[in-house]
Coordinates of C-alpha atoms in Angstrom, one line a residue:
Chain I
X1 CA -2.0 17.8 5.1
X2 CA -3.4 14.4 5.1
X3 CA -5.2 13.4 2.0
X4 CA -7.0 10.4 3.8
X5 CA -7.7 10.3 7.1
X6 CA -8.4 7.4 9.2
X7 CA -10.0 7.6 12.6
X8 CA -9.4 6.5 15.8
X9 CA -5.4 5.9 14.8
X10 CA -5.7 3.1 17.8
X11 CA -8.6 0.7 18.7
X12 CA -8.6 -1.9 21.8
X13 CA -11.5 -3.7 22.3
X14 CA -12.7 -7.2 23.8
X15 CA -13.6 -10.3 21.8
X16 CA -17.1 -10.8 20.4
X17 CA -17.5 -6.6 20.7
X18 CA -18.3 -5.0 17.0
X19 CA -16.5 -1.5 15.9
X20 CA -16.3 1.4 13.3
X21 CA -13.4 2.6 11.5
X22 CA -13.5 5.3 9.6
X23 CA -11.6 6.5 6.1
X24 CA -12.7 10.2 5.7
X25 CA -11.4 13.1 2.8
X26 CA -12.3 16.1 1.5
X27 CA -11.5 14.6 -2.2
X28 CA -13.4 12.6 -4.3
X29 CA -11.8 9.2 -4.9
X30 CA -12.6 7.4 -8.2
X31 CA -11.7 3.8 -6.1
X32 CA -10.8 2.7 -2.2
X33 CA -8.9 0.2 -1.1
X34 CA -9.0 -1.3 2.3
X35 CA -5.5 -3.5 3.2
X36 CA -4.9 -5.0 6.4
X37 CA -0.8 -4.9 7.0
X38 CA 1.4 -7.1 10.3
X39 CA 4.4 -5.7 11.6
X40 CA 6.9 -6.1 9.3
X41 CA 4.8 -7.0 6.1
X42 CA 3.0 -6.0 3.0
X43 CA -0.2 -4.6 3.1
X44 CA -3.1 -7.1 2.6
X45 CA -6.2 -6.5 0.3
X46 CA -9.5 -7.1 1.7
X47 CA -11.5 -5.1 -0.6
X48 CA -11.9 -2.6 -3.5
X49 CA -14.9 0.1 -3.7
X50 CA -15.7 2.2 -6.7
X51 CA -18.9 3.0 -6.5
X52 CA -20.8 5.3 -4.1
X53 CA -23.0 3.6 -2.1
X54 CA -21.3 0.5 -2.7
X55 CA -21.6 -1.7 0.5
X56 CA -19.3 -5.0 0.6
X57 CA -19.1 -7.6 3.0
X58 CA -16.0 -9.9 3.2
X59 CA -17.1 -12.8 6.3
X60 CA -18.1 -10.8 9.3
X61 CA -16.5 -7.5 7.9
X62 CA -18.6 -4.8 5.9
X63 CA -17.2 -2.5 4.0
X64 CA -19.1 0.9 2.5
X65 CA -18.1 3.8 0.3
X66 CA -19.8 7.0 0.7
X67 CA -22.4 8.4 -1.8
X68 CA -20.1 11.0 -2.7
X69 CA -17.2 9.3 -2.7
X70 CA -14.7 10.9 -0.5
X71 CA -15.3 8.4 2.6
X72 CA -15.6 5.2 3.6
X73 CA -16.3 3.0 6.7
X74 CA -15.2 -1.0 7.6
X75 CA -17.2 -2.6 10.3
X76 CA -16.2 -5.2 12.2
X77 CA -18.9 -7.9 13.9
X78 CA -18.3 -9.8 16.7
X79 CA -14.2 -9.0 16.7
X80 CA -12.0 -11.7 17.2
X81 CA -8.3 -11.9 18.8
X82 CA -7.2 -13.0 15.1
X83 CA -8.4 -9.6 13.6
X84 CA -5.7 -7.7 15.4
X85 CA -3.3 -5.8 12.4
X86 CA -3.8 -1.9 10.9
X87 CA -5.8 -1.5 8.8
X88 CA -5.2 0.4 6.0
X89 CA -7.5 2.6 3.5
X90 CA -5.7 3.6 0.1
X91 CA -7.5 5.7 -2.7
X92 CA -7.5 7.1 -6.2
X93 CA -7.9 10.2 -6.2
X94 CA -10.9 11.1 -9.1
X95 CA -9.8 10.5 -12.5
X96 CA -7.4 8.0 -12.5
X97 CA -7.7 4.6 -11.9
X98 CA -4.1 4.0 -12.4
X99 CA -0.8 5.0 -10.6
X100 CA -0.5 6.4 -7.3
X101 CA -2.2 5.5 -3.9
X102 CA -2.8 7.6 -1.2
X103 CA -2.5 5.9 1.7
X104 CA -4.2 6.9 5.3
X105 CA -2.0 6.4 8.4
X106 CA -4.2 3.5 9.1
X107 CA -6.6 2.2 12.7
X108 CA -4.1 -0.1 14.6
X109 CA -7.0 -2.9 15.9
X110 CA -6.1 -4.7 18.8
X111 CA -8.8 -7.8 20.0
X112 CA -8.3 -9.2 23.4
X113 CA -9.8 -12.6 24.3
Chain V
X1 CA -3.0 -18.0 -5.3
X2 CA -0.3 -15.8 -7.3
X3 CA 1.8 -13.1 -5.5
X4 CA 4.4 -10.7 -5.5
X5 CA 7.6 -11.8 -4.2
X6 CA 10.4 -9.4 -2.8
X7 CA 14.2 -10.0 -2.4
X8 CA 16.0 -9.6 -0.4
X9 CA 13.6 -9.3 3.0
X10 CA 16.0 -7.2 4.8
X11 CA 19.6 -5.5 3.2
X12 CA 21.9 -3.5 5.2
X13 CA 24.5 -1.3 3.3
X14 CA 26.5 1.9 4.5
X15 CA 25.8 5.2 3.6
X16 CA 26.4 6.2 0.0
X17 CA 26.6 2.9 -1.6
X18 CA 24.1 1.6 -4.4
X19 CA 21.5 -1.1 -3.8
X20 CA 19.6 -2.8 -5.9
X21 CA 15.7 -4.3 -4.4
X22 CA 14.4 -6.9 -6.9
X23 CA 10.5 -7.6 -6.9
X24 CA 9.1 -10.4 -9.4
X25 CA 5.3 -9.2 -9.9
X26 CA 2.0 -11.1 -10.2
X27 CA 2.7 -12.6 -13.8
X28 CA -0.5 -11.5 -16.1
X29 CA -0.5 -7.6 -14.5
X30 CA 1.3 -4.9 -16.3
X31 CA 1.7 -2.2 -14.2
X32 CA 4.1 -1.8 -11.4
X33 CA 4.4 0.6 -8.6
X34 CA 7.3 0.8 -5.6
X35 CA 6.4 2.7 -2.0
X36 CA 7.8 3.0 0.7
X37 CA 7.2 3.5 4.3
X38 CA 9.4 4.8 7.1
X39 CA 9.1 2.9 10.7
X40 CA 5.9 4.5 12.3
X41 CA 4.5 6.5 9.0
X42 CA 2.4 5.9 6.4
X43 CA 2.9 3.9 2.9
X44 CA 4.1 6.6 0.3
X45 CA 4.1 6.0 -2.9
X46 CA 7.5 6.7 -5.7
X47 CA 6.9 5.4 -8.7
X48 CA 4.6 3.7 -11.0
X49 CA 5.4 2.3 -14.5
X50 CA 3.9 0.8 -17.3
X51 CA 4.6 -0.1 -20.3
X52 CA 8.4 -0.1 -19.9
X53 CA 8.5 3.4 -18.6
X54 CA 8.0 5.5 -15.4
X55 CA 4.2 7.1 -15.9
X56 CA 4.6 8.6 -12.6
X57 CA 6.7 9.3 -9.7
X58 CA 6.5 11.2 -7.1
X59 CA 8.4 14.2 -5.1
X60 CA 10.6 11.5 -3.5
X61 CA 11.4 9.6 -6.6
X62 CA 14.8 12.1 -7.3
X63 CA 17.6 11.3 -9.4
X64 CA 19.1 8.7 -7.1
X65 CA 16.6 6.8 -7.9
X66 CA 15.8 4.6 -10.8
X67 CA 13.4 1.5 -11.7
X68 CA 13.8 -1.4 -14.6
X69 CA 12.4 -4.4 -15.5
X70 CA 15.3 -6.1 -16.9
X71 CA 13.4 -9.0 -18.4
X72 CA 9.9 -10.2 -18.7
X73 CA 9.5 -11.1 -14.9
X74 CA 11.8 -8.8 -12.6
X75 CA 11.2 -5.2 -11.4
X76 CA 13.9 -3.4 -9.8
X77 CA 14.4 -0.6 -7.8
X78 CA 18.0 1.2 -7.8
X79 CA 18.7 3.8 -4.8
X80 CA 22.6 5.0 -6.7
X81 CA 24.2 6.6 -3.3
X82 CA 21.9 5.8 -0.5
X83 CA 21.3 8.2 2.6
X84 CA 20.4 7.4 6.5
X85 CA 16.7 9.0 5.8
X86 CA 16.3 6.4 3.2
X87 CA 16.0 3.3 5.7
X88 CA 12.7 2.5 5.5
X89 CA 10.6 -0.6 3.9
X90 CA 10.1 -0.7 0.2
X91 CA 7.3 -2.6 -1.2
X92 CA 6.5 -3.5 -4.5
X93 CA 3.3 -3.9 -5.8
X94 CA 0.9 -4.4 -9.2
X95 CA -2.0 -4.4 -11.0
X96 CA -3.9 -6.3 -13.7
X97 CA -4.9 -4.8 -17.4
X98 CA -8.5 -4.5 -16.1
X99 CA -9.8 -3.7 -13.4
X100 CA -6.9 -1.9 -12.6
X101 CA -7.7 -0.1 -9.6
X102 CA -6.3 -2.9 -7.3
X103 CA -3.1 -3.2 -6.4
X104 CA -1.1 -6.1 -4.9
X105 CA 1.7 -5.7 -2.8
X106 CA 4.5 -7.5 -2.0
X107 CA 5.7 -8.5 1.5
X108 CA 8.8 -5.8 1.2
X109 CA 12.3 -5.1 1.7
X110 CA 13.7 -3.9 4.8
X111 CA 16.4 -1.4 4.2
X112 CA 18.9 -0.1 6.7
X113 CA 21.1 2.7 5.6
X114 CA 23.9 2.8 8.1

Protein backbone atom coordinates (compact mmCIF):
# COMPACT_ATOMS: atom_id res chain seq x y z
CA UNK A 1 0.00 0.00 0.00
CA UNK A 2 1.02 3.39 -0.87
CA UNK A 3 1.30 5.67 2.03
CA UNK A 4 1.22 8.93 -0.37
CA UNK A 5 -0.29 8.98 -3.33
CA UNK A 6 0.29 11.29 -6.12
CA UNK A 7 -2.06 11.75 -9.04
CA UNK A 8 -1.96 11.74 -12.42
CA UNK A 9 1.60 9.70 -12.27
CA UNK A 10 2.10 11.44 -15.96
CA UNK A 11 1.08 15.05 -17.07
CA UNK A 12 1.71 16.53 -20.75
CA UNK A 13 0.55 19.69 -21.37
CA UNK A 14 1.34 22.90 -23.71
CA UNK A 15 3.16 26.02 -22.66
CA UNK A 16 1.32 28.94 -20.90
CA UNK A 17 -1.60 26.04 -19.88
CA UNK A 18 -1.97 25.88 -15.78
CA UNK A 19 -2.39 22.35 -13.90
CA UNK A 20 -3.15 20.41 -10.64
CA UNK A 21 -1.18 17.83 -8.97
CA UNK A 22 -2.29 16.20 -6.35
CA UNK A 23 -0.54 14.47 -2.98
CA UNK A 24 -3.42 12.54 -1.26
CA UNK A 25 -3.32 10.01 2.15
CA UNK A 26 -5.35 8.54 4.42
CA UNK A 27 -2.66 9.60 7.27
CA UNK A 28 -2.21 12.63 8.95
CA UNK A 29 1.23 14.12 8.25
CA UNK A 30 2.83 16.42 10.87
CA UNK A 31 4.94 18.16 7.63
CA UNK A 32 4.96 17.83 3.47
CA UNK A 33 7.57 18.30 1.41
CA UNK A 34 7.31 18.96 -2.26
CA UNK A 35 10.87 18.12 -4.33
CA UNK A 36 11.26 18.45 -7.83
CA UNK A 37 13.93 15.58 -9.01
CA UNK A 38 15.87 15.23 -13.11
CA UNK A 39 16.79 12.09 -14.34
CA UNK A 40 19.58 10.98 -12.72
CA UNK A 41 19.61 13.45 -9.72
CA UNK A 42 18.74 14.38 -6.19
CA UNK A 43 15.54 15.48 -5.35
CA UNK A 44 15.00 19.25 -5.24
CA UNK A 45 13.17 21.24 -2.45
CA UNK A 46 10.61 23.63 -3.44
CA UNK A 47 8.71 23.84 -0.35
CA UNK A 48 7.79 22.66 3.29
CA UNK A 49 4.11 22.71 4.71
CA UNK A 50 3.18 22.09 8.26
CA UNK A 51 0.21 23.63 8.85
CA UNK A 52 -3.29 22.85 7.59
CA UNK A 53 -4.51 25.34 5.56
CA UNK A 54 -1.22 26.52 4.93
CA UNK A 55 -1.10 27.88 1.24
CA UNK A 56 2.52 28.78 -0.17
CA UNK A 57 3.51 30.29 -3.35
CA UNK A 58 7.12 29.82 -4.65
CA UNK A 59 7.04 32.31 -8.31
CA UNK A 60 4.13 31.09 -10.41
CA UNK A 61 3.75 27.84 -8.26
CA UNK A 62 1.22 27.51 -5.26
CA UNK A 63 1.52 25.11 -2.93
CA UNK A 64 -1.49 24.09 -0.15
CA UNK A 65 -1.77 21.56 2.57
CA UNK A 66 -5.12 20.27 3.46
CA UNK A 67 -7.05 21.34 6.63
CA UNK A 68 -6.64 18.04 7.94
CA UNK A 69 -3.52 17.40 7.01
CA UNK A 70 -3.39 14.23 5.03
CA UNK A 71 -3.29 16.01 1.44
CA UNK A 72 -1.87 18.44 -0.43
CA UNK A 73 -2.01 20.08 -3.95
CA UNK A 74 0.91 22.16 -6.23
CA UNK A 75 -0.51 24.36 -8.93
CA UNK A 76 1.26 25.34 -11.68
CA UNK A 77 0.32 28.91 -13.66
CA UNK A 78 1.01 29.48 -17.00
CA UNK A 79 3.50 26.16 -17.34
CA UNK A 80 6.61 26.61 -18.98
CA UNK A 81 8.96 24.12 -21.10
CA UNK A 82 11.59 24.64 -18.11
CA UNK A 83 9.15 23.15 -15.48
CA UNK A 84 9.41 19.74 -17.06
CA UNK A 85 10.93 17.11 -14.02
CA UNK A 86 8.74 14.85 -11.27
CA UNK A 87 7.67 16.18 -8.92
CA UNK A 88 7.86 14.72 -5.74
CA UNK A 89 5.66 14.93 -2.37
CA UNK A 90 7.45 13.48 0.86
CA UNK A 91 5.78 13.51 4.42
CA UNK A 92 6.01 13.00 8.10
CA UNK A 93 3.82 10.98 9.14
CA UNK A 94 2.05 12.65 12.60
CA UNK A 95 4.36 12.86 15.42
CA UNK A 96 7.57 13.09 14.28
CA UNK A 97 9.23 15.76 12.67
CA UNK A 98 12.40 13.82 12.46
CA UNK A 99 13.56 10.68 10.59
CA UNK A 100 11.90 8.97 7.84
CA UNK A 101 10.15 10.29 4.65
CA UNK A 102 7.56 8.86 2.84
CA UNK A 103 7.87 9.52 -0.46
CA UNK A 104 4.86 9.36 -3.25
CA UNK A 105 5.83 7.89 -6.68
CA UNK A 106 5.70 11.39 -7.87
CA UNK A 107 3.65 13.41 -11.25
CA UNK A 108 6.22 13.16 -14.19
CA UNK A 109 5.40 16.99 -15.85
CA UNK A 110 6.14 17.33 -19.23
CA UNK A 111 5.75 21.23 -20.86
CA UNK A 112 5.86 21.47 -24.65
CA UNK A 113 6.49 24.87 -26.22
CA UNK B 1 24.13 28.29 -1.24
CA UNK B 2 25.49 25.12 0.96
CA UNK B 3 24.84 21.53 -0.29
CA UNK B 4 25.25 18.07 0.08
CA UNK B 5 27.83 16.52 -1.93
CA UNK B 6 27.96 12.69 -2.98
CA UNK B 7 30.96 10.58 -4.07
CA UNK B 8 31.46 8.89 -6.08
CA UNK B 9 28.41 9.71 -8.86
CA UNK B 10 28.33 6.31 -10.24
CA UNK B 11 30.48 2.90 -8.75
CA UNK B 12 30.31 -0.38 -10.33
CA UNK B 13 31.51 -3.39 -8.30
CA UNK B 14 30.64 -7.25 -8.74
CA UNK B 15 28.43 -9.08 -6.76
CA UNK B 16 29.38 -9.74 -3.16
CA UNK B 17 32.03 -7.22 -2.74
CA UNK B 18 31.86 -4.26 -0.15
CA UNK B 19 31.39 -0.62 -1.15
CA UNK B 20 31.70 2.17 0.66
CA UNK B 21 29.35 5.71 -0.64
CA UNK B 22 30.68 8.77 1.08
CA UNK B 23 28.27 11.89 1.48
CA UNK B 24 29.73 15.27 3.13
CA UNK B 25 26.44 16.96 4.57
CA UNK B 26 25.24 20.53 4.75
CA UNK B 27 27.78 21.69 7.58
CA UNK B 28 25.50 23.30 10.52
CA UNK B 29 22.69 20.23 10.22
CA UNK B 30 22.93 17.31 12.50
CA UNK B 31 20.92 14.71 11.30
CA UNK B 32 21.52 12.55 8.46
CA UNK B 33 19.41 10.17 6.48
CA UNK B 34 20.41 7.67 3.30
CA UNK B 35 17.49 6.44 0.70
CA UNK B 36 17.50 4.95 -1.97
CA UNK B 37 15.58 4.47 -5.15
CA UNK B 38 15.54 1.68 -7.65
CA UNK B 39 15.34 2.76 -11.59
CA UNK B 40 11.49 3.52 -12.09
CA UNK B 41 10.32 3.44 -8.17
CA UNK B 42 9.96 5.56 -5.62
CA UNK B 43 12.65 7.12 -3.04
CA UNK B 44 12.74 4.78 0.05
CA UNK B 45 14.11 5.63 2.92
CA UNK B 46 17.10 3.26 5.22
CA UNK B 47 18.38 4.93 7.71
CA UNK B 48 18.53 8.10 9.72
CA UNK B 49 21.03 9.00 12.49
CA UNK B 50 21.71 11.50 14.86
CA UNK B 51 23.69 12.11 17.28
CA UNK B 52 26.39 9.52 16.24
CA UNK B 53 23.92 6.69 16.16
CA UNK B 54 21.26 5.05 13.88
CA UNK B 55 17.62 6.51 15.43
CA UNK B 56 16.00 4.69 12.77
CA UNK B 57 16.19 2.45 9.93
CA UNK B 58 14.11 0.79 8.08
CA UNK B 59 13.04 -2.93 6.88
CA UNK B 60 15.70 -2.68 4.16
CA UNK B 61 18.46 -1.40 6.34
CA UNK B 62 19.65 -5.37 7.29
CA UNK B 63 22.87 -6.35 8.57
CA UNK B 64 24.79 -5.74 5.36
CA UNK B 65 24.39 -2.60 5.93
CA UNK B 66 26.10 -0.06 8.10
CA UNK B 67 26.47 3.89 8.33
CA UNK B 68 29.42 6.22 10.13
CA UNK B 69 30.47 9.43 10.27
CA UNK B 70 34.11 8.96 10.56
CA UNK B 71 34.94 12.57 11.34
CA UNK B 72 33.18 15.78 11.85
CA UNK B 73 32.24 16.20 8.02
CA UNK B 74 31.80 12.73 6.24
CA UNK B 75 28.76 10.31 6.35
CA UNK B 76 29.13 6.93 4.96
CA UNK B 77 27.13 4.28 3.86
CA UNK B 78 28.79 0.56 3.85
CA UNK B 79 26.70 -2.21 1.80
CA UNK B 80 29.43 -5.42 3.31
CA UNK B 81 28.57 -8.12 0.39
CA UNK B 82 26.46 -6.36 -2.18
CA UNK B 83 23.61 -8.15 -4.16
CA UNK B 84 22.24 -7.53 -7.95
CA UNK B 85 18.79 -6.11 -6.29
CA UNK B 86 20.84 -3.57 -4.54
CA UNK B 87 21.71 -1.48 -7.80
CA UNK B 88 19.84 1.34 -7.41
CA UNK B 89 20.66 5.25 -6.55
CA UNK B 90 21.57 6.13 -3.04
CA UNK B 91 21.09 9.60 -1.80
CA UNK B 92 22.11 11.25 1.05
CA UNK B 93 20.37 13.83 2.66
CA UNK B 94 20.04 16.29 6.02
CA UNK B 95 18.51 18.42 8.18
CA UNK B 96 19.15 21.46 10.43
CA UNK B 97 18.69 21.51 14.47
CA UNK B 98 15.49 23.51 13.93
CA UNK B 99 13.16 23.43 11.84
CA UNK B 100 13.92 20.04 11.26
CA UNK B 101 11.32 18.86 9.11
CA UNK B 102 13.27 19.65 5.86
CA UNK B 103 15.54 17.64 4.39
CA UNK B 104 18.30 18.26 1.76
CA UNK B 105 19.36 15.81 -0.44
CA UNK B 106 22.32 15.13 -2.16
CA UNK B 107 22.70 14.62 -6.02
CA UNK B 108 23.34 10.59 -5.36
CA UNK B 109 25.39 7.72 -6.15
CA UNK B 110 24.64 5.43 -8.88
CA UNK B 111 25.30 1.89 -7.89
CA UNK B 112 25.60 -1.03 -10.33
CA UNK B 113 25.83 -4.43 -8.67
CA UNK B 114 27.06 -6.69 -11.41
Amino acid sequence: TQLLEQSPQFLSIQEGENLTVYCNSSSVFSSLQWYRQEPGEGPVLLVTVVTGGEVKKLKRLTFQFGDARKDSSLHITAAQPGDTGLYLCAGHTRGSTLGRLYFGRGTQLTVWP
Amino acid sequence: EPEVTQTPSHQVTQMGQEVILRCVPISNHLYFYWYRQILGQKVEFLVSFYNNEISEKSEIFDDQFSVERPDGSNFTLKIRSTKLEDSAMYFCASSSPWPPDTQYFGPGTRLTVL
